[in-house]
Amino acid sequence: MIITMNTPELFIFLLLLGSACITGAVSYVLHSQLEKRGANWLLFTAATMTGWLCCDALIVAIPDISIKFAVSGIKFIFVILTPLAFFFFSLAYTGKYEGVSGWKRAAVALLPAVSICALLTNPWKHLFYVELANPSLWVYNHYTGPEGIWFWVNLVYSYALITGALLLLIGLFMSSPQHFRRQIFLLILSALAPFTANIIVIFTNVGTDTADITPLFFALSGILIFITVYWMHLFSIMPFARTRIITEIHEGVIVADGNGVVIDINSAACTAGGVTEKEAISLSTDTLLTGIFGITLAELSEARSLTVSHTNAAGETQWSDLTVSRVEGYDAQSGGTIILIRDATARRRAEEEIMAKDLRLKIAMEGAGLSSWEWREGPGYVTYDNPLADRTIENVTTIEGFTDQMKRCLKDGYEATLDEQFENILSGGKNTFSVEFPVENLNKGHWIQITGQVIERDEDNRPIWMVGITQDVSTYYAARAAIMEANTKIKLLTSITRHDVLNQVMVVRMLIELAGMEPKDAMSPEVKEIVTKIDNAAALIEEQISFTRDYEDLGTYTPSWQNVATVAAQAAGVVSRTGISFSCNTGTLEVYADPMFRKVIENLFENAQRHGGGVTALSVRFDYRGAGACLVVEDNGRGVPDELKKRIFSQGYGKNTGFGLFLSKEILALTNITITEEGTEGKGSQFVMHIPAGGYRGYQGE
């Protein structure tokens, strides 16, 4: 087939081919930016325009009428798809594509799909064209004859799609700052030029064979789109981002151009400054910032970020965080600055409240003579928060190093106490420690107490984070020394008094005994009865005075943390030769009790052996009950009758050892521990010591 063209046809062919090259170049440029929103639809639009132009060029160049007609049918597929692709591009570029559901987008594409079907079936249905036109005409577009009904349906729908796309772009143009308007204007012009040309051709030459000049305007469209994409970086500054981000975020945003003039401001910034968008736009940034926050752009730029106070329209003091960033445009003139405004009022008030709480805590700690410390393995330092001096000790990267660092504060002879406690911490047996030691001159009575707790352990169960307090307990030691001295004097006085009273009681009883040695008829029955009563009274006095010997040590010494398993093992010595077995499941449990706590356990064991009736096993166990816990001492003897469960704790019981359950109850009461008997008669006794919350620690369970 030989292609021959006259001069007009050759001219039009070259115009069409040049336009196709331009739109093809646009497709090539867009191909590398498909990850940017809307670029794929603009590429599709440019591709359909290129296909439209290539088909028109072939119609001009190919002399065969049947081929011209076939290519004309293919061309109209691109004619149908071009408005649809441009409409979807406008949706994506303006940020509304995601807001349109999938079925609605499918509905928009339904009629173009029907149009393509009508075009493919045109030889049989003649919905697009009824007959062939005169093939002798040189015009390239009208080798098809009079239009069918679906041609007009598709035309009206295509015009509606293009109109909708233009309205979307115009709306974006009106709401965008000056910086974005140039590229949007070129996009509108690239669609408006061929659209206007097509309207002129369709409605001024209906039914004639005049050439369609619409494709020739695609060259202008391609040039304009190429400029917006390549030189104006169409997808580098996305206007829909302004709508989605700047407009909708809670932080205030002020955009200034290179001359420091406000070109954009969102509603949050207007609210923070008490101005309207119309008042702010075109104002100097310095004027706006000075009027609202009392600072200039230069001051803010130098600091990069500031927290400033200002008064809102209601006269309330507000705080705002201001941050400025330099934005580089696509050329030197398009750069500017963005100022972010974040409401910091709630944070500032929270900080002030925290500062006030910290101050109150500091005052309280100073008043109590307390200071805090913290050690973390990661940073490898110990931080001391002391009212007199804050300091940090570096390079303490292990728990062993931390232990060594603390030993430097201890006097000789006290390191072993710390070693013992830290051994339990390293083994996971306990999470707390407390050590008291003298500093400076021991004779001056200056004592310090260090208490710590493990907050976090690593996968190997080694401590990696510990916190604690250091307290000056010199006053406490001085008071305790004074109390001990007073108790010593009282004990001495009591001992002397008791000795003298018992001596006098002994004299009375000796006299009574001498009186009893008289002949039977020397005293009347009445006198003998009186003498007997005097003897009984003297015996009771002697018994009560003797009881004070056991009671005088009660409360003399300060309560302390005592390991229950250790105390129970020591107390079990009183029944070690009786054949009674003993067990204890308390592990590392410690209770806060009087130093005579061991005497209590010994008394319970001894009572079980003396009064239990064939006891063969004793046990000590720990139970949680409500807010507190219980330490249970039980046996497998005959138990305690119900009518005696309360009476056994009254004064007067337990005289075999001189250390009855009454005194045990009193010793436990010194640290708010109560004791009850809760066993079942015939199954064994069960003495339950109820320990209040905070009175026990270190229990790891079985």
XYZ file of C-alpha atoms in Angstrom:
702
model
C 0.000 0.000 0.000
C 1.470 3.338 -1.153
C 0.712 6.319 1.056
C 0.161 9.496 -0.918
C -0.858 12.852 0.568
C -1.445 16.241 -0.938
C -0.024 19.364 0.662
C -2.939 20.110 3.045
C -3.085 16.482 4.150
C 0.668 16.393 4.712
C 0.462 19.591 6.749
C -2.302 18.202 8.931
C -0.486 14.880 9.236
C 2.639 16.593 10.500
C 0.615 18.674 12.969
C -1.090 15.577 14.294
C 2.153 13.632 14.519
C 3.880 16.510 16.339
C 1.006 16.760 18.798
C 1.228 13.004 19.400
C 4.945 13.375 20.144
C 4.177 16.092 22.703
C 1.496 14.045 24.511
C 3.743 11.000 24.286
C 6.533 12.966 25.950
C 4.123 13.868 28.745
C 3.350 10.158 29.201
C 7.062 9.411 29.369
C 7.669 12.067 32.038
C 4.712 10.852 34.093
C 5.844 7.227 33.883
C 8.555 7.864 36.508
C 6.120 9.509 38.969
C 3.395 6.885 39.193
C 3.815 6.555 42.991
C 2.439 10.090 43.376
C -1.263 10.478 43.800
C -3.136 11.245 40.571
C -0.100 10.715 38.307
C -1.416 7.390 36.989
C -4.702 8.960 35.834
C -2.911 11.877 34.161
C -0.658 9.357 32.407
C -3.749 7.486 31.228
C -5.244 10.772 29.962
C -2.074 11.634 28.027
C -1.963 8.093 26.591
C -5.562 8.258 25.321
C -4.839 11.668 23.785
C -1.789 10.198 22.075
C -3.867 7.298 20.745
C -6.520 9.728 19.497
C -3.867 11.791 17.649
C -2.153 8.732 16.145
C -5.463 7.413 14.821
C -6.247 10.804 13.221
C -2.780 10.869 11.641
C -3.356 7.401 10.155
C -6.764 8.441 8.828
C -5.092 11.288 6.939
C -2.148 9.215 5.693
C -3.847 5.942 4.631
C -5.712 6.160 1.287
C -7.757 2.964 1.694
C -11.315 3.906 2.654
C -12.096 0.715 4.571
C -8.935 1.077 6.665
C -9.755 4.727 7.286
C -13.173 3.705 8.551
C -11.712 0.947 10.812
C -9.116 3.308 12.302
C -11.871 5.875 12.814
C -13.734 3.317 14.969
C -10.586 2.650 17.020
C -10.088 6.394 17.431
C -13.484 6.777 19.010
C -12.471 4.339 21.772
C -9.824 6.900 22.762
C -12.418 9.677 22.318
C -14.652 7.924 24.856
C -11.871 7.179 27.373
C -10.131 10.591 27.396
C -12.865 12.552 29.302
C -13.268 9.661 31.774
C -9.511 9.500 32.526
C -9.312 13.275 32.967
C -12.283 13.254 35.361
C -10.656 10.586 37.557
C -7.392 12.557 37.500
C -9.225 15.655 38.765
C -10.779 13.602 41.562
C -7.369 12.269 42.623
C -5.524 15.578 42.291
C -8.064 17.473 44.399
C -7.973 14.756 47.091
C -11.535 13.546 46.604
C -10.811 10.204 44.915
C -10.712 8.209 48.186
C -13.954 9.871 49.282
C -15.815 8.320 46.334
C -16.647 4.677 46.996
C -15.701 1.953 44.549
C -19.215 1.301 43.321
C -19.728 4.996 42.583
C -16.522 5.103 40.520
C -17.722 1.999 38.672
C -21.050 3.711 38.012
C -19.223 6.713 36.495
C -17.392 4.365 34.104
C -20.511 2.361 33.207
C -21.827 4.593 30.414
C -18.404 4.896 28.642
C -18.228 1.079 28.739
C -21.650 0.891 27.123
C -20.498 3.440 24.537
C -17.526 1.273 23.594
C -19.881 -1.709 23.166
C -22.159 0.389 20.969
C -19.163 1.450 18.905
C -17.975 -2.135 18.409
C -21.461 -3.208 17.300
C -21.971 -0.158 15.067
C -21.774 -2.146 11.753
C -24.956 -3.960 12.820
C -26.782 -1.494 15.083
C -25.635 1.855 13.585
C -25.864 3.518 16.992
C -22.838 5.755 16.347
C -22.856 6.268 12.542
C -25.430 5.385 9.939
C -23.331 5.269 6.705
C -19.974 6.071 5.165
C -19.272 9.652 4.098
C -17.875 10.769 0.764
C -14.331 9.255 0.617
C -13.139 11.880 -1.881
C -13.060 14.571 0.789
C -9.580 15.252 2.202
C -10.773 16.016 5.683
C -9.427 13.448 8.114
C -12.174 13.283 10.692
C -15.439 12.815 8.892
C -14.937 9.622 6.944
C -17.929 8.395 8.891
C -21.347 9.498 7.924
C -24.311 11.021 9.829
C -24.215 10.480 13.588
C -26.377 7.928 15.385
C -28.311 8.401 18.645
C -25.581 6.992 20.918
C -23.056 9.440 19.486
C -25.043 12.242 21.075
C -25.584 10.338 24.344
C -21.842 9.783 24.666
C -21.116 13.388 23.668
C -23.370 14.815 26.380
C -21.871 12.467 29.024
C -18.323 13.296 27.955
C -19.102 17.000 28.207
C -20.528 16.357 31.697
C -17.343 14.548 32.766
C -15.110 17.341 31.461
C -17.312 19.995 33.069
C -17.186 18.153 36.399
C -13.402 17.883 36.200
C -13.098 21.603 35.411
C -15.373 22.494 38.340
C -13.203 20.413 40.691
C -10.066 22.164 39.481
C -11.691 25.606 39.649
C -12.798 24.933 43.234
C -9.257 23.931 44.121
C -7.947 27.036 42.357
C -10.203 29.314 44.401
C -9.286 27.704 47.763
C -5.536 27.458 47.136
C -2.911 30.085 47.994
C -1.179 32.031 45.243
C 1.762 29.659 45.248
C -0.378 26.784 43.905
C -2.632 28.693 41.516
C -0.295 28.886 38.505
C -0.069 25.157 37.976
C -3.806 24.670 38.607
C -4.575 27.408 36.078
C -2.443 25.658 33.444
C -4.244 22.375 34.143
C -7.613 24.081 33.640
C -6.389 25.699 30.415
C -5.032 22.378 29.100
C -8.533 20.888 29.336
C -10.484 23.995 28.380
C -8.704 24.564 25.053
C -9.631 21.285 23.274
C -13.000 21.242 25.045
C -13.917 24.652 23.643
C -12.648 23.710 20.170
C -14.791 20.557 20.163
C -17.901 22.494 21.183
C -17.316 24.953 18.338
C -16.850 22.163 15.780
C -19.844 20.114 16.927
C -22.400 22.880 17.269
C -21.410 25.176 14.403
C -20.932 22.567 11.654
C -23.506 19.926 12.417
C -24.047 17.635 9.427
C -21.159 19.073 7.360
C -17.831 17.577 6.447
C -15.705 20.278 8.050
C -12.505 19.008 9.711
C -12.476 18.485 13.522
C -9.755 20.731 14.973
C -10.065 19.290 18.508
C -7.004 17.003 18.270
C -4.831 19.875 17.108
C -5.429 21.601 20.458
C -4.049 18.528 22.182
C -0.638 19.883 21.272
C -1.355 22.939 23.430
C -2.739 20.692 26.183
C 0.361 18.534 26.078
C 2.667 21.534 26.271
C 0.791 22.994 29.247
C 0.736 19.662 31.088
C 4.443 19.148 30.353
C 5.201 22.563 31.857
C 3.211 21.858 35.018
C 4.747 18.407 35.494
C 8.358 19.030 34.478
C 9.071 22.642 35.368
C 6.438 23.428 37.996
C 6.747 20.023 39.748
C 3.040 19.354 39.711
C 3.237 16.372 42.048
C 5.970 17.718 44.340
C 3.580 20.161 46.017
C 0.188 18.493 46.180
C -2.694 20.909 46.728
C -4.923 18.160 48.128
C -2.401 17.765 50.949
C -3.168 21.314 51.961
C -6.857 20.437 52.236
C -6.258 17.151 54.022
C -3.414 18.143 56.316
C -3.093 21.884 56.824
C -6.822 22.565 56.999
C -7.805 19.613 59.172
C -4.976 19.308 61.707
C -5.431 20.705 65.202
C -2.101 22.554 65.129
C -2.032 26.047 63.705
C -0.146 26.545 60.423
C 1.058 29.841 58.964
C 2.746 29.846 55.546
C 4.852 32.855 54.553
C 6.561 33.524 51.240
C 10.177 34.548 50.753
C 9.322 38.169 51.588
C 7.773 37.247 54.935
C 4.187 37.845 53.763
C 1.464 35.486 54.982
C 0.115 33.555 51.979
C -1.806 30.881 53.840
C -3.184 30.221 57.325
C -5.458 27.498 58.623
C -8.406 27.779 60.983
C -6.451 26.505 64.029
C -3.916 29.336 63.642
C -6.741 31.850 63.209
C -8.348 30.589 66.439
C -5.051 30.764 68.335
C -4.439 34.331 67.155
C -8.007 35.597 67.325
C -7.936 36.678 63.644
C -9.795 35.673 60.512
C -8.154 34.200 57.433
C -9.078 37.298 55.437
C -7.384 39.551 58.018
C -4.216 37.431 58.118
C -3.602 36.832 54.405
C -1.156 39.372 52.872
C -0.136 40.639 56.321
C 3.526 40.816 57.232
C 4.490 37.782 59.325
C 6.179 40.076 61.845
C 2.972 42.076 62.216
C 0.921 38.940 62.792
C 3.362 37.290 65.225
C 4.034 40.490 67.176
C 0.333 41.231 67.545
C -0.481 37.736 68.806
C 2.645 36.421 70.528
C 4.885 39.466 70.962
C 7.796 38.047 68.926
C 9.190 38.588 65.434
C 9.901 36.065 62.715
C 13.640 36.752 63.084
C 13.509 35.938 66.821
C 11.581 32.750 66.148
C 13.904 31.754 63.289
C 16.946 32.233 65.504
C 15.523 30.049 68.273
C 13.820 27.583 65.846
C 11.207 26.841 68.524
C 9.757 28.849 71.416
C 7.091 28.470 74.080
C 5.315 31.785 74.580
C 2.361 33.021 76.584
C -0.403 35.220 75.236
C -3.923 36.314 76.119
C -6.863 34.973 74.144
C -10.051 36.854 73.249
C -11.615 35.854 76.583
C -8.720 37.396 78.500
C -7.310 34.037 79.606
C -3.601 33.330 79.581
C -2.682 30.692 77.018
C 0.618 29.001 76.147
C 1.695 28.005 72.656
C 4.654 26.139 71.172
C 5.915 27.879 68.025
C 8.182 26.109 65.530
C 9.519 27.559 62.288
C 10.872 25.646 59.282
C 12.406 26.871 56.063
C 10.754 25.476 52.925
C 12.663 25.419 49.664
C 10.526 25.843 46.554
C 11.227 24.747 43.005
C 13.154 28.000 42.472
C 14.687 30.759 44.602
C 11.553 32.906 44.533
C 9.157 30.175 45.598
C 10.784 29.422 48.970
C 9.326 30.531 52.270
C 8.684 29.506 55.865
C 6.101 27.438 57.683
C 5.223 28.279 61.279
C 3.535 25.602 63.375
C 1.489 26.628 66.416
C 0.589 24.035 69.033
C -1.539 24.734 72.087
C 0.709 24.068 75.096
C -1.639 25.362 77.794
C -2.609 21.942 79.166
C 0.986 20.731 79.084
C 2.257 23.918 80.714
C -0.283 23.684 83.513
C 0.573 20.011 83.997
C 4.267 20.938 84.177
C 3.528 23.629 86.729
C 1.503 21.153 88.782
C 4.333 18.605 88.580
C 6.825 21.287 89.627
C 4.595 22.216 92.552
C 4.308 18.556 93.576
C 8.050 18.115 93.239
C 8.586 21.180 95.394
C 6.177 19.881 98.029
C 7.879 16.492 97.929
C 11.295 18.101 98.212
C 10.192 20.148 101.212
C 8.714 17.032 102.809
C 11.888 15.033 102.127
C 14.062 17.805 103.540
C 11.854 17.967 106.603
C 12.097 14.205 107.057
C 15.833 14.144 106.340
C 15.341 11.964 103.235
C 17.148 11.822 99.910
C 16.478 9.529 96.966
C 18.781 7.584 94.664
C 18.424 5.559 91.482
C 20.660 3.085 89.648
C 20.198 1.732 86.123
C 22.500 -0.767 84.498
C 22.017 0.620 80.951
C 23.171 4.221 81.537
C 25.632 2.909 84.106
C 25.357 5.595 86.756
C 23.937 6.245 90.198
C 21.976 9.457 90.641
C 21.615 10.885 94.133
C 18.871 13.447 94.629
C 19.959 14.991 97.887
C 18.454 18.180 99.342
C 21.978 19.387 100.053
C 23.773 18.233 96.910
C 22.584 16.544 93.702
C 25.278 14.324 92.242
C 25.763 11.518 89.750
C 28.357 8.761 89.946
C 29.350 7.437 86.514
C 30.504 4.016 85.260
C 28.456 1.889 87.670
C 27.489 -0.609 84.986
C 26.857 -3.751 87.053
C 25.060 -4.653 90.254
C 28.410 -5.716 91.703
C 29.838 -2.276 90.912
C 26.807 -0.693 92.543
C 27.371 -2.812 95.664
C 31.030 -1.798 95.804
C 30.073 1.850 95.371
C 27.660 1.630 98.341
C 30.275 -0.098 100.504
C 32.415 3.003 100.337
C 29.848 4.682 102.587
C 29.934 1.906 105.210
C 32.133 1.750 108.264
C 34.297 -1.275 108.911
C 32.278 -4.212 110.129
C 29.035 -3.251 108.324
C 30.015 -4.448 104.812
C 29.064 -8.019 105.691
C 25.483 -6.918 106.416
C 25.196 -5.415 102.951
C 26.840 -8.460 101.305
C 24.343 -10.800 102.937
C 21.342 -8.792 101.739
C 22.692 -8.339 98.198
C 23.370 -12.061 97.913
C 19.646 -12.641 98.402
C 18.850 -9.941 95.843
C 21.224 -11.443 93.249
C 19.771 -14.911 93.769
C 16.248 -13.566 93.290
C 15.293 -14.461 96.845
C 14.251 -10.909 97.704
C 13.769 -7.532 96.031
C 14.418 -5.189 98.943
C 17.250 -4.382 101.300
C 17.789 -2.072 104.244
C 20.999 -1.333 106.093
C 21.837 1.076 108.901
C 25.374 2.188 109.629
C 27.206 4.914 111.531
C 29.110 7.684 109.764
C 31.871 9.969 110.968
C 32.484 9.551 114.715
C 30.477 6.646 116.129
C 30.537 8.257 119.570
C 28.554 11.193 118.204
C 25.695 8.847 117.265
C 25.405 9.893 113.583
C 23.544 7.062 111.795
C 22.305 6.640 108.194
C 19.726 4.180 106.849
C 19.748 3.099 103.172
C 16.681 1.311 101.842
C 16.366 0.054 98.262
C 14.081 -1.973 96.023
C 14.577 -3.782 92.706
C 12.277 -2.345 90.030
C 13.355 -4.420 87.026
C 15.395 -7.553 86.313
C 16.851 -8.845 83.031
C 16.242 -12.213 81.377
C 18.818 -13.815 83.684
C 16.959 -12.441 86.737
C 19.797 -10.020 87.523
C 18.744 -6.587 88.851
C 19.113 -3.826 86.239
C 17.103 -1.039 87.878
C 16.956 -0.126 91.560
C 15.624 2.871 93.469
C 15.684 3.768 97.109
C 16.005 6.382 99.819
C 18.706 7.451 102.232
C 17.613 8.765 105.621
C 19.430 10.307 108.522
C 18.214 8.237 111.483
C 20.492 9.836 114.073
C 17.519 11.285 115.968
C 15.878 7.889 115.995
C 19.013 6.244 117.350
C 19.398 8.966 119.969
C 15.776 8.523 121.049
C 16.184 4.756 121.090
C 19.339 5.073 123.168
C 17.514 7.362 125.577
C 14.614 4.910 125.811
C 16.964 1.998 126.349
C 18.766 3.908 129.086
C 15.452 4.771 130.722
C 14.303 1.155 130.380
C 17.547 -0.023 131.945
C 16.995 2.272 134.906
C 13.353 1.207 135.174
C 14.361 -2.466 134.975
C 16.931 -1.871 137.692
C 14.384 -0.094 139.859
C 11.812 -2.798 139.131
C 14.293 -5.539 139.914
C 15.244 -3.931 143.231
C 11.606 -3.277 144.109
C 10.621 -6.815 143.123
C 13.471 -8.215 145.229
C 12.447 -6.154 148.252
C 8.768 -7.001 147.889
C 9.524 -10.710 147.521
C 11.741 -10.536 150.597
C 8.897 -9.010 152.587
C 6.478 -11.581 151.190
C 8.916 -14.279 152.218
C 8.997 -12.825 155.759
C 5.200 -12.843 155.888
C 5.017 -16.440 154.680
C 7.728 -17.521 157.146
C 5.805 -15.908 159.981
C 2.658 -17.662 158.828
C 4.570 -20.929 158.670
C 5.887 -20.337 162.239
C 2.372 -19.555 163.384
C 1.237 -22.845 161.900
C 3.760 -24.689 164.026
C 1.969 -23.614 167.227
C -0.208 -26.151 169.070
C -3.582 -26.762 167.540
C -5.427 -25.205 170.459
C -3.233 -22.087 170.465
C -5.458 -20.401 167.816
C -9.156 -20.403 167.392
C -10.636 -21.694 164.138
C -11.466 -18.152 163.116
C -7.834 -17.026 163.528
C -6.555 -20.065 161.615
C -8.881 -19.238 158.721
C -7.545 -15.647 158.684
C -3.930 -16.883 158.717
C -4.704 -19.253 155.800
C -6.183 -16.397 153.774
C -3.120 -14.250 154.519
C -0.892 -17.086 153.280
C -2.922 -17.457 150.054
C -2.774 -13.702 149.445
C 0.982 -13.686 150.022
C 1.383 -16.597 147.547
C -0.662 -14.718 144.914
C 1.438 -11.581 145.460
C 4.600 -13.637 145.032
C 3.272 -15.175 141.800
C 2.265 -11.816 140.290
C 5.534 -10.162 141.252
C 7.437 -13.080 139.693
C 5.437 -12.665 136.443
C 6.836 -9.155 136.043
C 10.276 -10.735 135.620
C 9.156 -12.116 132.239
C 7.107 -9.062 131.311
C 9.779 -6.412 131.971
C 11.628 -7.046 128.646
C 8.441 -6.572 126.594
C 8.837 -3.617 124.178
C 12.338 -2.836 125.414
C 13.938 -3.278 121.998
C 12.930 -1.897 118.597
C 10.918 -4.192 116.286
C 12.806 -5.423 113.233
C 12.387 -7.503 110.082
C 12.864 -11.156 110.976
C 13.084 -14.148 108.646
C 10.304 -16.524 109.720
C 12.040 -19.695 108.503
C 15.170 -18.848 110.488
C 13.231 -17.943 113.644
C 11.061 -21.073 113.391
C 14.113 -23.321 112.880
C 15.716 -21.862 115.997
C 12.495 -22.181 118.018
C 12.107 -25.819 116.967
C 15.014 -26.581 119.300
C 12.600 -26.751 122.262
C 10.993 -29.893 120.762
C 14.036 -31.320 118.996
C 14.384 -34.266 121.429
C 10.715 -35.161 121.622
C 10.447 -36.956 118.276
C 8.074 -34.325 116.866
C 8.742 -33.566 113.183
C 8.885 -29.965 111.987
C 8.279 -28.270 108.614
C 8.170 -24.658 107.353
C 7.198 -23.346 103.867
C 7.729 -19.618 104.376
C 10.972 -19.388 102.370
C 12.267 -15.817 102.332
C 9.269 -14.381 104.192
C 10.094 -11.683 106.746
C 7.739 -10.196 109.347
C 8.107 -6.980 111.270
C 7.947 -7.996 114.935
C 9.421 -7.500 118.392
C 12.795 -9.199 119.014
C 10.907 -11.540 121.412
C 9.070 -12.988 118.363
C 11.195 -16.138 118.698
C 9.850 -16.582 122.261
C 6.317 -16.539 120.841
C 7.076 -19.365 118.388
C 8.894 -21.328 121.109
C 5.890 -20.977 123.410
C 3.515 -22.259 120.705
C 5.754 -25.259 120.025
C 6.107 -25.986 123.769
C 2.352 -25.710 124.316
C 1.780 -28.215 121.507
C 4.244 -30.646 123.071
C 2.848 -30.216 126.627
C -0.883 -30.000 126.007
C -1.431 -31.314 122.462
C -1.916 -34.911 123.491
C 0.311 -37.090 121.320
C 1.496 -34.462 118.826
C 3.873 -35.959 116.216
C 4.133 -33.117 113.655
C 4.427 -29.352 113.777
C 4.304 -27.013 110.775
C 4.596 -23.294 110.021
C 3.029 -21.945 106.816
C 2.031 -18.639 105.218
C -1.367 -17.727 103.734
C -2.800 -14.610 102.093
C -6.082 -13.468 103.593
C -7.788 -10.303 102.341
C -5.652 -7.172 102.608
C -3.218 -8.871 104.982
C -1.698 -12.281 105.495
C -1.476 -15.017 108.106
C 1.299 -17.026 109.665
C -0.120 -20.398 110.810
C 1.431 -22.702 113.434
C -0.451 -26.019 113.603
C -0.076 -29.533 114.983
C -1.820 -32.885 114.660
C -2.795 -33.282 118.324
C -6.159 -33.297 120.019
C -6.804 -29.596 119.525
C -8.355 -26.975 121.788
C -11.960 -27.218 122.995
C -14.225 -24.505 121.606
C -15.011 -23.090 125.036
C -11.294 -22.482 125.688
C -10.289 -20.897 122.350
C -10.519 -17.366 123.760
C -9.715 -18.064 127.393
C -6.277 -19.511 126.649
C -5.044 -16.011 125.747
C -6.160 -14.555 129.060
C -3.742 -13.849 131.868
C -3.424 -16.893 134.067
C -2.828 -19.609 131.454
C 0.540 -21.048 130.529
C 2.098 -21.191 133.958
C 4.186 -24.262 133.325
C 6.912 -22.191 131.657
C 6.143 -18.800 133.118
C 5.574 -17.571 129.559
C 1.922 -18.045 128.652
C -0.180 -17.286 125.590
C -1.264 -14.025 127.192
C 2.287 -12.698 127.026
C 2.665 -14.053 123.448
C -0.414 -12.095 122.434
C 1.023 -8.935 124.011
C 4.367 -9.335 122.214
C 2.650 -9.698 118.835
C 0.383 -6.729 119.538
C 3.426 -4.441 119.669
C 3.501 -4.581 115.824
C -0.303 -4.898 115.354
C -0.241 -8.662 114.882
C -3.209 -10.505 116.395
C -3.401 -14.194 117.231
C -6.369 -16.585 117.356
C -6.877 -20.328 117.694
C -8.807 -21.689 114.685
C -8.195 -25.460 114.848
C -10.774 -28.214 115.131
C -11.016 -30.214 118.341
C -9.861 -33.760 117.698
C -7.845 -32.790 114.590
C -5.179 -30.539 116.060
C -4.640 -26.969 117.140
C -4.071 -24.111 114.684
C -2.696 -20.828 115.976
C -3.138 -18.078 113.338
C -1.116 -14.852 113.557
C -2.868 -12.157 111.458
C -0.226 -9.839 109.966
C -1.389 -6.423 108.685
C -0.475 -5.099 105.225
C 3.060 -3.743 105.269
C 4.008 -6.041 108.136
C 5.527 -8.730 105.882
C 7.762 -8.837 102.823
C 9.856 -11.077 100.611
C 7.456 -14.034 100.244
C 8.149 -15.829 96.928
C 5.606 -18.624 97.266
C 6.173 -22.347 97.094
